[in-house]
Amino acid sequence: LARKHGYSWTKAQGLRAGVPSIGVIEPPSNVKSTDTVYDVIVVGAGYCGLTAARDASLAGLKVLLLEARDRIGGRSWSSNIEGYPYEMGGTWVYWGQANVWREIARYGMQDELEISYDFSRGINKYLLSTPQGVQTFSHEEEDALMQSSLAKLVNVDGCHGRTVVPFPHSGVLSPEARKYDHMSVADRIAEIKNDLTPNERLCAEAFVLLCSGGTLETTSFYEFLHWWALSGYSYEGCIDYLVKYKFRGGQSSFAIRFFREALASGNLSYSFNSPVATVQHGGESVQITTRAGKIFRGTKMICAIPLNVLNDVKFDPPLATGRKAAATTGHVNQCVKVHAEISDRDLRSFTGISYPHNGLIYGFGDGTTPAGNTHVVAFGGQHNHFHPEENVEHTKAAFEGFAPMNIERLVFHNWSKDEFAKGAWFFPAPGLISTHLKDMRARECNIVFACSDWALGWRSFIDGAIEEGTRAAITVRADFAGRSKL
Ligand code: FAD
């Protein structure tokens, strides 16, 4: 198992760069000749690029998949340490996410999910920690508190957002939706602050920051309403869709199926460790040059590179003005996701918020390791942002912000410093979606731009990446069939 990415800390070994990665592809390339002209070159082997490459190669197109890293999965990847999977990025999936579930069913993985929570033992409580002290609630009280806080936050129309986002899988924003996209969550909180109890306000703010990885000022209120609508307009739905069901064998055990199926078609060439530096395109050809100077040629390109790093590739002719502006603005999510293995078995059933003073805002018991220890996962973001590897004592103290705990191990990936992501899942500041969603989705000649970052439905999720990869492959297949749509 390669150890290029991520960090771990243990008492015995201290901080170490590089944790095992189960998505690394060996050999890193199967390209035999650089003379081949591919039907389509897919750049990026996250879920979007993997789906596009698979669907295009199964359709009989000659496909080349180019990826900067040594592994598949992009912003979703799993480590495995002493027989236990740690999710460094994308984790939770749900059967209500149509694209994800279609793929889970395709690969017969319906029985490979497990539930993160286990509300059965020890400190089976919700801990709300503020500078004034810790308040303790039952999980039923937690649900009631979260439900009432979020209901007040989203209830702009007397219908909890249903009239503002009536069709959450549509890309059409009504004038009302646009208005809320130009508002931040801070603006919305200011509107309703007299209706919120102090605890409701803490819970609403912490939950929003868990979703956006930004600050209240940089979080589009519309995008939060969009997540809410996707989750069935309820707090219970948010839990089911966002943080409950994960793969027992890790996300990478899912991603690898896409790659293997594409490879088995006999139409897939691939090259990992191949960051793309420049793309020249026009008419019916595209020429792609990697940072190492290797040149690949194709008829079409599917560009599955995230928004925050799109401007790091030189396009000739340059990217369209709207797309370039969107990439320059970027998204705001600088989520800090950290895992701790702790010897306190009593904390398996806790959930907690530690806000507004702490670096880690939201945490909970996420599993039991083979050693019988508790696995806690916690999230921070731009609010009190920190780099977990820079000061391990600070990182441990941030965990202790939820409850005292004996930390045996830390595991994490620094998404802010990752040069091929420059951030975590997409979350827009006010205005980006209403101004640039169309621009981000538009094709440019023979390049189709596809990414979870500008999906219509579960934008920012694995489901959205698969939605986009499916769209890209269909678009390119239609091109070859000489039709505008398949
Ligand atoms: P990416 O996965 O980013 O793939 C893009 C690929 O392009 C990468 O492999 C990258 O290396 C490559 N690339 C970039 N630049 C170049 C270049 N110049 N040349 C060649 N290749 C390049 N989603 C969920 O559904 N559930 C969750 O629980 C969840 N939690 C998350 C937690 C974290 C911490 C993070 C970071 C994300 C989470 N997400 C979650 C979001 C989800 O992981 C992403 O939305 C999804 O994986 C994005 O897929 P993608 O293919 O669109 O983009």
Short mmCIF file of C-alpha atoms in Angstrom, two decimals, residues 115-125 139-140 345-351 365 368 374:
data_model
loop_
_atom_site.label_atom_id
_atom_site.label_comp_id
_atom_site.label_asym_id
_atom_site.label_seq_id
_atom_site.Cartn_x
_atom_site.Cartn_y
_atom_site.Cartn_z
CA ILE A 115 -24.25 2.75 10.10
CA SER A 116 -21.85 5.27 11.62
CA TYR A 117 -23.86 5.85 14.79
CA ASP A 118 -24.33 3.41 17.63
CA PHE A 119 -26.54 5.02 20.26
CA SER A 120 -26.43 2.16 22.73
CA ARG A 121 -23.84 2.70 25.41
CA GLY A 122 -21.58 4.76 27.61
CA ILE A 123 -21.91 8.51 27.25
CA ASN A 124 -24.96 8.17 25.01
CA LYS A 125 -25.41 11.94 24.90
CA HIS A 139 -30.17 12.28 21.49
CA GLU A 140 -33.94 12.80 21.43
CA ARG A 345 -14.95 3.16 24.92
CA ASP A 346 -17.67 5.14 26.67
CA LEU A 347 -17.53 7.83 23.98
CA ARG A 348 -18.73 5.55 21.12
CA SER A 349 -22.26 6.95 21.40
CA PHE A 350 -21.58 10.67 21.85
CA THR A 351 -22.36 13.40 19.36
CA GLY A 365 -18.45 8.38 17.50
CA THR A 368 -15.08 0.78 16.88
CA THR A 374 -13.57 4.28 19.72
#
